[in-house]
Amino acid sequence: MFTAKKNLQIIDYQNSYYCRQQRKKRRYKWLKISLLFLLIISLALFFVPFAQSNQLDFEKPIKHDNAFIHGPQLIFENLNKSQNPVMRASFPVDIEANIEINGLVAYLEIKQTFINPYAIALAAKYQFPLPENSAVKQLRIKIGDTEIIGEIMEKKAAKVLYQKAKKQGRKASLVEQHRPNLFTNKIANIPAQSTVVVTLKFIMPISFSNDKFTLQLPLAITDRYQPKSASYLPEQLPEHAPEQSPAHKHSNNKLPEPFNLLATRSPTINTRSVARSQSSINIALNSGIPITAIFSGSHKIQSRAVNSEQNAYFITLNKAHVVSNKNFALSWQLVASNQPQVSSFTQEVSGEHYTLLTFFPPKTAIAQVIARDIIFIIDTSGSMQGGSMEQAKASLQLALLQLNHKDSFNIIAFDNEPELLFPITQMASTQNINKAQHFIDDLNADGGTEMYQPLSNALMMKRDKVQSVKAIRQIVFITDGAVANEFELMQLLNTAQENFRLNFRLYTVGIGAAPNGYFMKKAAQFGRGSYVFIQNQNEVQQKMSHFMTKISQPALTNITLILDNQVHQQVEIYPKKIPDLYFGEPLQIAIKSQFPITSVQLTAETVSSPFYKQLMIDERQSSKGISSLWARRKIESLLDSLIVGANKEKVKSQVIATSLNHQIISPYTSFIAIEKQPEISSLLAKNNTMQAHKSLLVAMPQTSLDWQLQFLAGIALMLLSLVLMKVSDLTCLHNTWLANRYLKRVSGR
């Protein structure tokens, strides 16, 4: 017995045949389970996006047709089972903005990365909201190795090229800039789960009010009200058409802002959250004059001075990337001065020299009231019935109360015929103002809208003998502008200035829910004045009071620029008729010359004395976009010349030439985008494809597919299977330890 125990051997249970077979079975079992789960997850990753791309009813679709584009996005379009279009809004996963600001001009390059998250190729429309008076300079859309580049072309040539490209099967699109605050471009055949990189370069103005500059950059999306009265798409809007007059509008008082993106019967749009979109912003600011207090009301920023003159700064966000859940706003303050300040920027393009002068008024604290011979024209035609008439009368009553003892005045009411308060202008005495108030109380809206005769009467009216000969003739036109003969009225204003040399200023006050903005702006431009819109009763006191104060205190009037004629014989200055400089508002003048301009002499008049200043132009202050701004002013001036009888064909050829030379869109040119495929080697193509896949993997977590959870679940299951197999091995080890312990005890070791 003792010998038997002594000869017992320690058993290596772990390497026993039985244990090896058990481990093999368990591994095979868990391997099959793991492979099954991985297969299910792979199928889910493939079919979930596909199912989403063909899904008709979204989880949270917009149930009303009032979506308005207020940020960059791609609108993907597909057809559901009933062949009704369904649109899906895709926001950029990344936005990179590089901005160069010089004076009141900003040159922007916005790079936006989108993703087609669906498992099928889709068509889409790229949309970007533009500020008014902005100008698109370049559009590039890159999808893998395919690049679409936008160019300005004459409309007929663009149409021919578009049709040719379409027949060749290349991606092509006629790009449009609407009204002009929405830039759109259609993109066809965006591959499944691919990235779309859009680079947009454009110029936009910097707003200035009460000594404060402001830049607004659209980054986020909001919904706006869309009235059901509108039934047209932006593509159907006529290019550069004047706004409709109230007589041609519906009576709905809710207005589009600034126009309807989608028709009343428009497709449903799915607006998904933009909370995970990322933005980076870099700004080089050169004001040309001393500024202070740089701040952002929307984001945390950091700025550093570039020089010691308080006019140049570099500004970034305090983080490299921020969430794109709101628009970016930047403001900076003008250093106060008691004298008008001037900034100048230059640009040389193809051997031609461009200069931009910006005049900033002094502080209003030194303002002095001027003597005015002011005539109010009030529209009492049928289109002014109701609230418009009440607003017009309230505006006029308030304006009368702001006349001073230096002023003379008169009132002309008109419908089919004009009705005058006085035969000539009378001094603003208490007695005359009381007569005027009774005259206004008795006014009623009825009859036609014959503007020509009252405007002519105001231009030629004699003034009170007591009034100073230096008193400025001001005409304040209060109307809704519901007329069809705008051109005739503007010809009258031009003739009065050019032929009769009448020195007057025309100011328009737009009344009612939908004043004729085209007429208001253009009439004020031809009259070297300004305009204001008052659209409800609550705005009358504030807006009319501010307006009357403004026109009673111009900082500089009768401004004239003098250049050296011996050097600068070929000079084009816009605007041709330089308006007055008002407190709180800057004035810009764009000049093109054959040689660089080194100095300009400025003559003008203030309330108390003549004004003279010699401006030295610093050629080192160069800026992008000056030539484009000059070209926009020239095109506008050429189109305005049609109003006063210029030759249409000659104007058209000049507009086209200017548009093509400066790549600025016009009524006679189109912005066309054509697919261009660069010639590259197969190796480079393969490398670019790999890079695209890498960028897709990086960007995909920022989409709304929710694939991250599925991917993590797969990883967890794989780890679980490995743990279970390890548990099987530990079981074998435990059994070996028990067997060996037993044998040691039995053998006495």
XYZ file of C-alpha atoms in Angstrom:
749
model
C 0.000 0.000 0.000
C 2.821 2.303 0.952
C 4.617 1.462 -2.270
C 1.504 2.236 -4.353
C 1.160 5.618 -2.746
C 4.820 6.358 -3.252
C 4.605 5.632 -6.946
C 1.681 8.025 -7.537
C 2.439 10.811 -10.092
C 1.329 14.461 -10.043
C -1.255 14.886 -12.806
C -1.055 17.871 -15.165
C -4.814 18.177 -15.517
C -4.594 21.302 -17.683
C -2.842 19.425 -20.469
C -5.002 16.367 -20.236
C -6.765 15.204 -23.352
C -10.166 15.705 -21.752
C -9.404 19.272 -20.715
C -8.004 20.160 -24.127
C -11.151 18.845 -25.822
C -13.390 20.786 -23.449
C -11.510 24.032 -24.102
C -11.664 23.431 -27.844
C -15.430 22.890 -27.730
C -15.995 25.975 -25.610
C -13.815 28.158 -27.867
C -15.608 26.931 -30.974
C -18.960 27.614 -29.334
C -18.080 31.182 -28.294
C -16.376 31.848 -31.597
C -19.612 30.990 -33.407
C -21.603 33.227 -31.022
C -19.150 36.131 -31.478
C -19.172 35.784 -35.252
C -22.974 35.711 -35.220
C -23.146 38.955 -33.177
C -20.539 40.629 -35.378
C -22.552 39.647 -38.444
C -25.731 41.113 -36.952
C -23.946 44.366 -36.062
C -22.390 44.602 -39.530
C -25.780 44.138 -41.136
C -27.204 46.792 -38.816
C -24.444 49.241 -39.733
C -25.195 48.654 -43.399
C -28.985 48.551 -43.430
C -29.833 51.175 -40.781
C -28.534 54.108 -42.894
C -30.145 52.573 -45.962
C -33.435 52.260 -44.154
C -33.099 55.842 -42.945
C -32.365 57.081 -46.454
C -35.560 55.491 -47.754
C -37.676 56.326 -44.764
C -40.530 58.629 -45.601
C -41.657 59.784 -42.193
C -38.991 61.275 -40.004
C -38.887 60.918 -36.264
C -39.548 64.636 -35.762
C -40.465 66.142 -39.110
C -41.526 69.751 -39.424
C -45.284 69.678 -39.771
C -45.529 73.195 -41.129
C -44.184 74.771 -44.302
C -42.325 77.664 -42.746
C -38.681 76.632 -42.688
C -36.238 79.390 -43.555
C -32.549 78.934 -44.255
C -30.553 80.882 -41.670
C -27.276 78.988 -41.879
C -25.225 76.879 -44.308
C -26.713 73.506 -45.184
C -27.267 70.823 -47.795
C -30.839 69.864 -48.573
C -30.912 66.225 -49.730
C -33.882 65.261 -51.851
C -35.371 61.825 -52.499
C -38.753 60.440 -53.530
C -41.037 58.476 -51.239
C -43.434 55.718 -52.241
C -46.019 58.189 -53.459
C -43.343 60.070 -55.453
C -43.613 63.177 -53.306
C -40.310 64.933 -52.646
C -38.907 64.597 -49.147
C -36.050 66.908 -48.166
C -33.507 66.216 -45.451
C -31.422 69.025 -44.077
C -27.761 68.201 -43.476
C -25.676 70.695 -41.571
C -21.899 71.038 -41.860
C -19.920 68.870 -39.452
C -17.099 71.374 -39.688
C -16.904 75.085 -40.585
C -13.635 76.955 -41.046
C -13.906 80.726 -41.540
C -10.987 82.987 -42.450
C -12.004 86.643 -42.572
C -10.082 89.733 -43.649
C -11.735 93.022 -42.637
C -10.547 96.337 -44.070
C -12.605 99.364 -43.093
C -16.227 98.548 -43.912
C -15.431 95.653 -46.267
C -15.015 92.013 -45.207
C -13.484 89.353 -47.468
C -14.515 85.886 -46.298
C -13.431 82.367 -47.157
C -15.796 79.825 -45.616
C -14.909 76.130 -45.864
C -17.734 73.768 -44.907
C -17.627 69.971 -44.687
C -20.883 68.072 -45.139
C -21.647 64.335 -45.191
C -24.180 62.331 -47.139
C -25.022 59.948 -44.256
C -27.264 57.738 -46.351
C -26.366 54.486 -48.108
C -27.535 55.721 -51.510
C -26.398 58.505 -53.826
C -28.596 61.605 -53.517
C -29.003 64.993 -55.145
C -28.790 68.041 -52.898
C -29.013 71.811 -52.920
C -26.292 73.790 -51.172
C -27.637 76.953 -49.532
C -25.868 79.758 -47.731
C -27.524 82.955 -46.435
C -25.766 86.109 -47.609
C -26.026 89.614 -46.177
C -27.561 92.237 -48.441
C -25.056 93.849 -50.841
C -22.682 90.881 -50.576
C -20.953 89.475 -53.667
C -19.855 85.883 -54.274
C -16.351 85.682 -55.742
C -15.726 81.943 -55.937
C -17.453 78.627 -55.304
C -15.651 75.276 -55.072
C -17.374 71.991 -54.266
C -15.228 68.884 -53.863
C -16.607 65.355 -53.653
C -13.676 62.943 -53.550
C -11.648 63.659 -56.694
C -14.539 65.456 -58.361
C -14.420 69.255 -58.197
C -17.119 71.710 -59.192
C -15.901 75.284 -59.758
C -18.185 78.293 -60.188
C -17.481 81.080 -62.685
C -19.259 84.205 -63.925
C -20.306 83.996 -67.595
C -22.581 85.832 -69.977
C -26.013 84.248 -69.677
C -26.279 82.885 -73.211
C -22.786 81.395 -73.103
C -23.460 79.925 -69.676
C -26.646 78.273 -70.898
C -24.865 76.718 -73.897
C -22.042 75.429 -71.699
C -24.520 74.068 -69.175
C -26.431 72.107 -71.825
C -23.168 70.766 -73.282
C -21.911 69.598 -69.901
C -25.267 68.019 -69.154
C -25.139 65.983 -72.403
C -21.619 64.841 -71.553
C -22.853 63.484 -68.240
C -20.795 65.898 -66.164
C -22.140 67.559 -63.051
C -23.183 71.108 -63.871
C -25.377 73.743 -62.311
C -26.470 77.298 -62.903
C -25.814 78.980 -59.598
C -28.084 81.744 -58.394
C -27.793 84.496 -55.834
C -31.307 85.433 -54.740
C -32.508 88.917 -53.773
C -29.424 88.922 -53.097
C -29.440 87.272 -49.653
C -29.465 83.546 -50.435
C -26.834 81.764 -52.476
C -27.872 78.343 -53.819
C -26.305 75.639 -55.961
C -27.688 72.229 -56.921
C -25.353 69.237 -56.692
C -26.273 65.929 -58.329
C -25.198 62.373 -57.523
C -23.491 62.794 -54.170
C -22.137 59.279 -53.429
C -23.371 57.333 -50.427
C -21.667 58.175 -47.111
C -19.243 60.562 -48.801
C -17.911 63.936 -47.707
C -18.766 67.156 -49.533
C -16.377 70.087 -49.000
C -17.776 73.482 -50.040
C -15.477 76.511 -50.181
C -17.238 79.847 -50.679
C -15.396 83.158 -51.085
C -17.424 86.347 -50.928
C -17.366 90.012 -49.976
C -19.809 91.509 -47.487
C -20.277 94.947 -45.920
C -19.635 95.777 -42.271
C -22.542 97.584 -40.644
C -21.882 100.828 -38.770
C -24.257 102.588 -36.392
C -23.677 104.965 -33.479
C -19.890 104.677 -33.756
C -20.065 100.847 -33.561
C -18.993 98.361 -36.257
C -20.670 94.942 -36.503
C -19.937 91.750 -38.448
C -22.585 89.004 -38.551
C -21.603 85.526 -39.781
C -24.388 82.926 -40.214
C -23.489 79.570 -38.650
C -26.708 78.155 -37.193
C -30.256 77.348 -38.271
C -33.541 78.902 -37.169
C -37.099 78.605 -38.418
C -38.946 81.677 -39.634
C -42.560 82.326 -40.419
C -43.617 81.803 -44.015
C -46.962 83.327 -45.064
C -49.192 81.059 -47.077
C -49.920 83.879 -49.493
C -46.581 83.275 -51.222
C -46.527 80.400 -53.657
C -43.198 80.659 -55.404
C -39.812 79.113 -54.888
C -36.663 81.259 -54.773
C -35.673 79.889 -58.185
C -38.777 81.528 -59.631
C -37.921 85.004 -58.375
C -36.978 87.388 -61.190
C -33.413 88.611 -61.109
C -32.993 92.181 -59.812
C -36.720 92.769 -60.095
C -38.234 95.566 -58.054
C -40.385 94.519 -55.146
C -44.100 94.325 -55.684
C -46.164 97.246 -54.652
C -48.894 96.760 -52.049
C -51.503 97.038 -54.777
C -50.259 93.743 -56.189
C -49.839 91.954 -52.846
C -52.276 90.007 -50.758
C -53.739 91.639 -47.729
C -51.819 89.345 -45.374
C -49.872 91.551 -42.960
C -47.336 88.813 -42.137
C -44.395 89.336 -44.412
C -41.732 86.905 -45.544
C -38.354 87.540 -43.967
C -36.856 88.425 -46.334
C -38.681 86.088 -48.713
C -40.164 82.629 -48.669
C -37.733 79.791 -49.053
C -40.379 77.215 -49.787
C -43.776 77.355 -51.394
C -46.924 76.644 -49.448
C -46.959 73.160 -50.956
C -43.294 72.629 -50.357
C -41.783 69.295 -49.313
C -41.277 68.430 -45.678
C -37.860 69.365 -44.334
C -36.199 67.398 -41.587
C -34.186 69.835 -39.453
C -31.833 67.821 -37.293
C -29.805 69.283 -34.471
C -26.640 71.195 -35.313
C -25.310 70.933 -31.775
C -22.368 68.749 -32.819
C -21.220 70.878 -35.741
C -17.830 72.485 -35.114
C -16.540 75.927 -36.154
C -13.192 77.690 -36.172
C -12.904 81.417 -36.952
C -9.837 83.567 -37.653
C -10.156 87.304 -38.295
C -7.571 89.840 -39.468
C -9.069 93.253 -38.669
C -7.671 96.476 -40.160
C -10.014 99.401 -39.542
C -7.801 102.111 -41.071
C -8.672 104.406 -38.135
C -8.235 104.016 -34.358
C -10.751 101.642 -32.745
C -11.341 100.214 -29.303
C -13.536 97.776 -27.339
C -13.431 94.688 -29.562
C -16.027 92.216 -28.295
C -18.425 89.454 -29.339
C -21.943 89.164 -28.021
C -22.182 85.557 -29.206
C -18.822 83.850 -28.523
C -15.794 84.125 -26.263
C -12.903 85.569 -28.281
C -9.311 86.611 -27.809
C -7.583 89.424 -29.718
C -4.071 90.784 -29.988
C -2.874 94.059 -31.466
C -0.804 93.881 -34.648
C 0.621 97.405 -34.325
C 0.655 100.331 -31.911
C -1.782 102.519 -33.887
C -5.005 100.939 -32.518
C -6.227 100.015 -36.002
C -5.077 96.415 -36.641
C -5.878 93.279 -34.633
C -5.892 89.486 -35.017
C -8.953 87.829 -33.498
C -9.714 84.161 -32.830
C -12.111 82.157 -30.716
C -10.806 81.351 -27.240
C -11.031 77.662 -28.231
C -9.764 76.091 -31.436
C -13.261 74.787 -32.227
C -16.684 75.688 -30.859
C -20.145 74.240 -31.287
C -22.044 75.837 -34.190
C -25.299 76.381 -32.331
C -25.557 80.146 -32.924
C -24.449 82.823 -35.367
C -21.160 84.619 -34.814
C -21.242 88.364 -34.101
C -18.226 90.644 -33.719
C -18.313 94.331 -32.792
C -15.758 97.061 -32.275
C -16.018 100.719 -31.332
C -14.757 103.809 -33.151
C -12.528 106.050 -31.054
C -14.461 109.283 -30.530
C -13.383 112.352 -32.497
C -14.725 115.871 -32.941
C -13.676 115.916 -36.603
C -14.673 113.687 -39.537
C -12.265 110.770 -39.930
C -11.241 109.111 -43.184
C -9.860 105.642 -43.857
C -8.354 104.661 -47.206
C -7.561 101.290 -48.785
C -6.091 100.493 -52.193
C -5.843 97.536 -54.554
C -4.040 96.976 -57.847
C -5.635 94.570 -60.342
C -4.249 93.985 -63.858
C -2.324 97.263 -63.824
C -5.342 99.339 -62.731
C -5.554 101.064 -59.363
C -8.571 101.133 -57.046
C -9.049 103.317 -53.984
C -11.783 103.128 -51.355
C -12.376 106.177 -49.153
C -14.614 105.856 -46.088
C -15.753 108.992 -44.242
C -16.797 108.658 -40.605
C -18.760 111.549 -39.046
C -17.712 113.272 -35.808
C -19.581 112.809 -32.543
C -23.132 114.214 -32.601
C -22.383 116.286 -29.495
C -21.069 119.117 -31.673
C -24.022 118.980 -34.054
C -25.716 122.233 -34.971
C -29.162 122.563 -36.496
C -29.208 123.877 -40.074
C -31.799 126.129 -41.699
C -34.125 124.148 -43.984
C -36.814 124.938 -46.508
C -38.719 121.679 -46.069
C -41.744 120.419 -48.031
C -43.758 117.394 -46.888
C -45.567 115.386 -49.558
C -48.161 112.968 -48.156
C -49.839 110.241 -50.190
C -53.643 110.159 -49.665
C -54.500 107.761 -52.500
C -56.757 104.713 -52.143
C -53.895 102.314 -51.457
C -53.196 104.227 -48.210
C -56.581 103.420 -46.661
C -56.668 102.023 -43.139
C -53.543 101.678 -41.017
C -51.224 103.188 -43.637
C -53.095 106.479 -43.608
C -53.094 106.635 -39.825
C -49.350 105.987 -39.732
C -48.690 108.615 -42.410
C -50.686 111.276 -40.566
C -49.049 110.426 -37.244
C -45.616 110.607 -38.885
C -46.366 114.026 -40.382
C -47.781 115.408 -37.114
C -44.629 114.316 -35.297
C -42.379 115.799 -37.986
C -44.074 119.191 -37.638
C -43.315 119.267 -33.911
C -39.601 118.921 -34.657
C -39.359 121.989 -36.899
C -37.346 124.888 -35.470
C -37.467 128.657 -35.859
C -34.925 128.532 -38.719
C -37.169 126.305 -40.846
C -39.748 127.162 -43.462
C -42.218 124.481 -44.575
C -45.244 123.464 -46.627
C -47.466 120.366 -47.066
C -48.705 118.846 -50.321
C -51.339 116.104 -50.133
C -52.179 114.182 -53.301
C -54.385 111.488 -54.796
C -55.622 112.229 -58.320
C -54.629 115.874 -57.855
C -52.313 117.742 -55.458
C -53.678 119.862 -52.579
C -51.355 122.521 -51.091
C -51.452 123.897 -47.553
C -49.768 127.183 -48.644
C -48.994 128.560 -52.128
C -45.311 128.897 -51.100
C -43.295 127.710 -48.105
C -43.942 129.589 -44.861
C -41.806 130.009 -41.745
C -42.457 127.449 -38.979
C -44.330 129.764 -36.641
C -46.792 128.496 -34.021
C -49.713 129.852 -36.062
C -48.594 128.146 -39.293
C -47.966 124.838 -37.500
C -51.496 124.946 -36.006
C -52.936 125.451 -39.516
C -50.900 122.505 -40.720
C -52.195 120.248 -37.926
C -55.811 121.001 -38.831
C -54.981 120.373 -42.474
C -53.573 116.929 -41.589
C -56.583 116.005 -39.419
C -58.929 116.472 -42.406
C -56.964 114.195 -44.758
C -58.598 110.971 -46.002
C -57.300 108.220 -48.283
C -59.143 107.923 -51.598
C -58.564 108.191 -55.340
C -55.579 107.483 -57.597
C -51.830 107.841 -57.089
C -50.560 110.713 -59.267
C -47.105 111.474 -57.832
C -45.547 113.372 -60.716
C -47.374 116.695 -60.253
C -46.875 117.074 -56.458
C -43.194 116.145 -56.800
C -42.767 118.686 -59.584
C -44.533 121.338 -57.459
C -42.180 120.667 -54.546
C -39.082 120.959 -56.723
C -40.106 124.296 -58.251
C -41.916 125.883 -55.270
C -40.898 129.376 -54.190
C -39.833 129.976 -50.608
C -40.776 132.542 -47.978
C -38.934 135.839 -48.520
C -37.838 135.809 -44.884
C -36.063 132.461 -45.345
C -32.292 132.479 -45.848
C -31.004 131.781 -49.358
C -28.635 129.229 -47.787
C -31.485 127.169 -46.382
C -31.379 123.643 -47.866
C -34.462 122.539 -49.809
C -35.570 119.205 -48.331
C -38.477 117.156 -49.658
C -39.916 114.489 -47.346
C -42.083 112.068 -49.336
C -44.460 109.972 -47.157
C -46.022 107.146 -49.208
C -46.439 103.406 -49.672
C -44.992 103.808 -53.176
C -47.834 101.935 -54.905
C -47.098 103.371 -58.348
C -46.151 101.926 -61.702
C -44.254 104.946 -63.097
C -41.152 104.840 -60.886
C -38.861 105.496 -63.861
C -40.745 108.667 -64.825
C -40.411 110.022 -61.286
C -36.686 109.301 -61.137
C -36.211 110.953 -64.524
C -37.885 114.040 -63.063
C -35.438 114.070 -60.141
C -32.452 113.632 -62.467
C -33.625 116.389 -64.814
C -34.133 118.814 -61.927
C -30.519 118.309 -60.829
C -28.785 117.986 -64.192
C -30.700 120.489 -66.335
C -32.113 122.993 -63.842
C -29.227 122.753 -61.338
C -31.649 122.636 -58.431
C -29.972 121.995 -55.088
C -32.344 119.784 -53.094
C -32.452 116.559 -51.074
C -35.250 114.008 -51.349
C -36.068 111.754 -48.382
C -38.612 108.951 -48.620
C -40.648 107.582 -45.721
C -42.079 104.137 -46.525
C -45.440 103.622 -44.842
C -47.532 100.489 -44.301
C -46.912 96.759 -44.038
C -45.389 96.446 -47.527
C -43.991 99.701 -48.935
C -42.430 99.713 -52.405
C -38.831 99.391 -51.247
C -37.395 99.628 -54.758
C -38.969 103.033 -55.376
C -38.130 104.301 -51.871
C -34.426 103.477 -52.143
C -33.949 104.587 -55.737
C -35.876 107.836 -55.350
C -33.753 108.732 -52.304
C -30.596 107.818 -54.235
C -31.502 110.055 -57.200
C -32.476 112.781 -54.739
C -29.146 112.508 -52.837
C -31.078 111.802 -49.652
C -31.995 108.736 -47.592
C -35.027 106.651 -46.663
C -36.753 105.053 -43.684
C -39.492 102.408 -43.384
C -42.256 102.647 -40.772
C -44.348 99.486 -40.862
C -46.563 99.722 -37.766
C -48.057 102.332 -35.465
C -45.689 101.532 -32.595
C -42.648 102.525 -34.666
C -43.844 105.979 -35.705
C -42.543 108.032 -32.767
C -39.129 106.412 -32.477
C -38.289 106.143 -36.184
C -39.717 109.494 -37.266
C -38.026 111.331 -34.389
C -34.662 109.780 -35.228
C -35.154 110.449 -38.950
C -36.054 114.124 -38.526
C -33.128 114.679 -36.154
C -30.779 113.068 -38.644
C -31.794 115.170 -41.663
C -31.710 118.392 -39.611
C -28.055 117.848 -38.639
C -25.901 116.728 -41.575
C -22.201 116.645 -40.725
C -21.030 117.601 -44.234
C -23.004 118.739 -47.275
C -22.079 119.414 -50.919
C -19.030 117.153 -50.766
C -16.583 117.409 -53.674
C -13.382 115.457 -54.369
C -10.523 117.154 -56.270
C -7.760 115.097 -57.933
C -4.717 116.217 -59.899
C -6.158 116.351 -63.439
C -2.712 116.382 -65.038
C -1.944 112.996 -63.526
C -5.383 111.436 -63.152
C -7.100 112.019 -66.475
C -8.885 108.656 -66.588
C -10.753 108.436 -63.296
C -14.117 106.818 -62.512
C -15.699 107.729 -59.164
C -18.800 106.057 -57.670
C -21.252 107.201 -56.607
C -21.145 109.919 -59.250
C -23.343 112.179 -57.116
C -21.785 112.158 -53.661
C -24.468 112.295 -50.952
C -24.214 114.171 -47.663
C -22.441 112.786 -44.620
C -24.846 112.316 -41.698
C -24.083 111.778 -38.039
C -23.968 108.118 -37.131
C -23.612 106.970 -40.770
C -20.406 106.493 -42.802
C -19.985 107.417 -46.466
C -17.996 105.348 -48.978
C -16.493 106.474 -52.292
C -14.841 104.017 -54.705
C -12.317 105.279 -57.286
C -10.611 103.643 -60.258
C -7.544 105.357 -61.754
C -4.810 104.643 -64.264
C -2.090 105.593 -61.761
C -1.920 105.288 -57.959
C -3.682 108.086 -56.080
C -1.437 109.590 -53.413
C -3.649 112.451 -52.202
C -7.201 113.792 -52.507
C -8.549 117.250 -51.708
C -11.956 117.310 -50.041
C -14.230 120.371 -50.002
C -17.627 120.479 -48.276
C -19.853 122.618 -46.078
C -20.718 122.357 -42.408
C -23.510 124.247 -40.644
C -21.234 127.109 -39.684
C -18.444 127.239 -42.273
C -16.825 125.708 -45.359
C -14.790 122.547 -44.807
C -11.484 121.645 -46.483
C -9.127 118.727 -45.966
C -6.288 117.144 -47.900
C -6.221 113.349 -47.578
C -2.952 111.477 -47.913
C -3.453 107.963 -49.317
C -1.269 105.267 -47.763
C -0.480 102.710 -50.490
C 0.550 100.194 -47.834
C -3.094 99.902 -46.764
C -4.012 97.367 -49.439
C -7.137 95.240 -49.326
C -8.894 92.477 -51.201
C -12.299 93.249 -52.646
C -11.873 96.971 -53.392
C -12.053 96.389 -57.161
C -15.138 94.194 -56.700
C -16.849 96.872 -54.634
C -16.023 99.472 -57.292
C -17.387 97.141 -59.997
C -20.677 96.684 -58.100
C -21.046 100.458 -57.862
C -20.329 100.851 -61.581
C -22.856 98.189 -62.591
C -25.488 99.828 -60.394
C -24.731 103.214 -61.967
C -24.949 101.756 -65.489
C -28.321 100.180 -64.749
C -29.537 103.441 -63.240
C -28.595 105.225 -66.470
C -31.318 103.217 -68.257
C -33.821 105.176 -66.189
C -32.699 108.444 -67.744
C -32.663 107.123 -71.311
C -29.235 105.558 -71.894
C -28.798 103.188 -74.862
C -29.827 99.688 -73.709
C -27.392 97.739 -75.874
C -24.458 99.925 -74.907
C -25.317 99.630 -71.225
C -25.701 95.866 -71.553
C -22.275 95.425 -73.169
C -20.631 97.615 -70.502
C -22.335 95.723 -67.682
C -21.274 92.350 -69.132
C -17.672 93.524 -69.583
C -17.498 94.822 -66.000
C -19.138 91.678 -64.649
C -16.718 89.337 -66.431
C -13.600 91.375 -65.659
C -14.355 91.493 -61.933
C -16.343 88.233 -61.634
C -19.381 90.031 -60.207
C -22.852 88.719 -61.027
C -25.240 91.005 -62.936
C -28.652 90.792 -64.667
C -26.849 89.829 -67.911
C -24.472 87.204 -66.481
C -24.820 83.910 -64.626
C -22.745 82.116 -62.043
C -22.267 78.653 -63.550
C -20.658 75.661 -61.854
C -19.156 72.866 -64.006
C -17.659 69.608 -62.807
C -13.935 69.397 -63.464
C -12.034 66.141 -63.006
C -8.278 66.689 -62.674
C -5.861 64.344 -64.462
C -4.043 62.394 -61.750
C -2.151 59.126 -61.585
C -3.828 56.007 -60.280
C -1.523 56.051 -57.255
C -2.527 59.612 -56.347
C -6.175 58.727 -56.872
C -5.812 55.764 -54.539
C -4.117 57.944 -51.932
C -6.860 60.579 -52.162
C -9.489 57.858 -51.781
C -7.778 56.596 -48.631
C -7.608 60.144 -47.288
C -11.302 60.631 -48.049
C -12.132 57.426 -46.167
C -10.043 58.602 -43.221
C -11.769 61.975 -43.160
C -15.117 60.195 -43.379
C -14.265 58.044 -40.359
C -13.224 61.150 -38.453
C -16.321 63.087 -39.421
C -18.878 60.290 -39.117
C -19.233 60.520 -35.315
C -20.621 64.017 -35.825
C -23.502 62.817 -37.986
C -26.893 61.712 -36.782
C -26.659 57.989 -37.666
C -26.061 56.867 -34.002
C -23.660 54.179 -35.229
C -21.295 54.815 -32.327
C -23.509 52.835 -29.930
C -23.695 49.899 -32.336
C -19.939 49.891 -32.801
C -19.281 49.974 -29.037
C -21.777 47.147 -28.517
C -19.855 45.011 -30.992
C -16.572 45.699 -29.208
C -18.197 44.841 -25.864
C -19.491 41.536 -27.196
C -16.081 40.606 -28.557
C -14.493 41.365 -25.177
C -17.192 39.320 -23.442
C -16.452 36.305 -25.638
C -12.746 36.545 -24.817
C -13.532 36.745 -21.086
C -15.756 33.661 -21.256
C -13.081 31.688 -23.097
C -10.586 32.731 -20.429
C -13.029 31.560 -17.744
C -13.030 28.151 -19.442
C -9.249 28.001 -19.199
C -9.370 29.022 -15.537
C -11.808 26.170 -14.858
C -9.275 23.712 -16.220
C -6.512 25.272 -14.103
C -8.689 25.046 -10.990
C -9.388 21.333 -11.605
C -5.640 20.693 -12.057
C -4.885 22.442 -8.752
C -7.463 20.326 -6.865
C -6.138 17.071 -8.364
C -2.546 17.868 -7.528
C -3.488 18.871 -3.965
C -5.256 15.564 -3.478
C -2.292 13.546 -4.812
C 0.157 15.385 -2.538
C -1.985 14.638 0.482
C -2.325 10.953 -0.445
C 1.408 10.491 -1.198
C 2.437 12.300 1.940
C 4.576 14.843 0.085
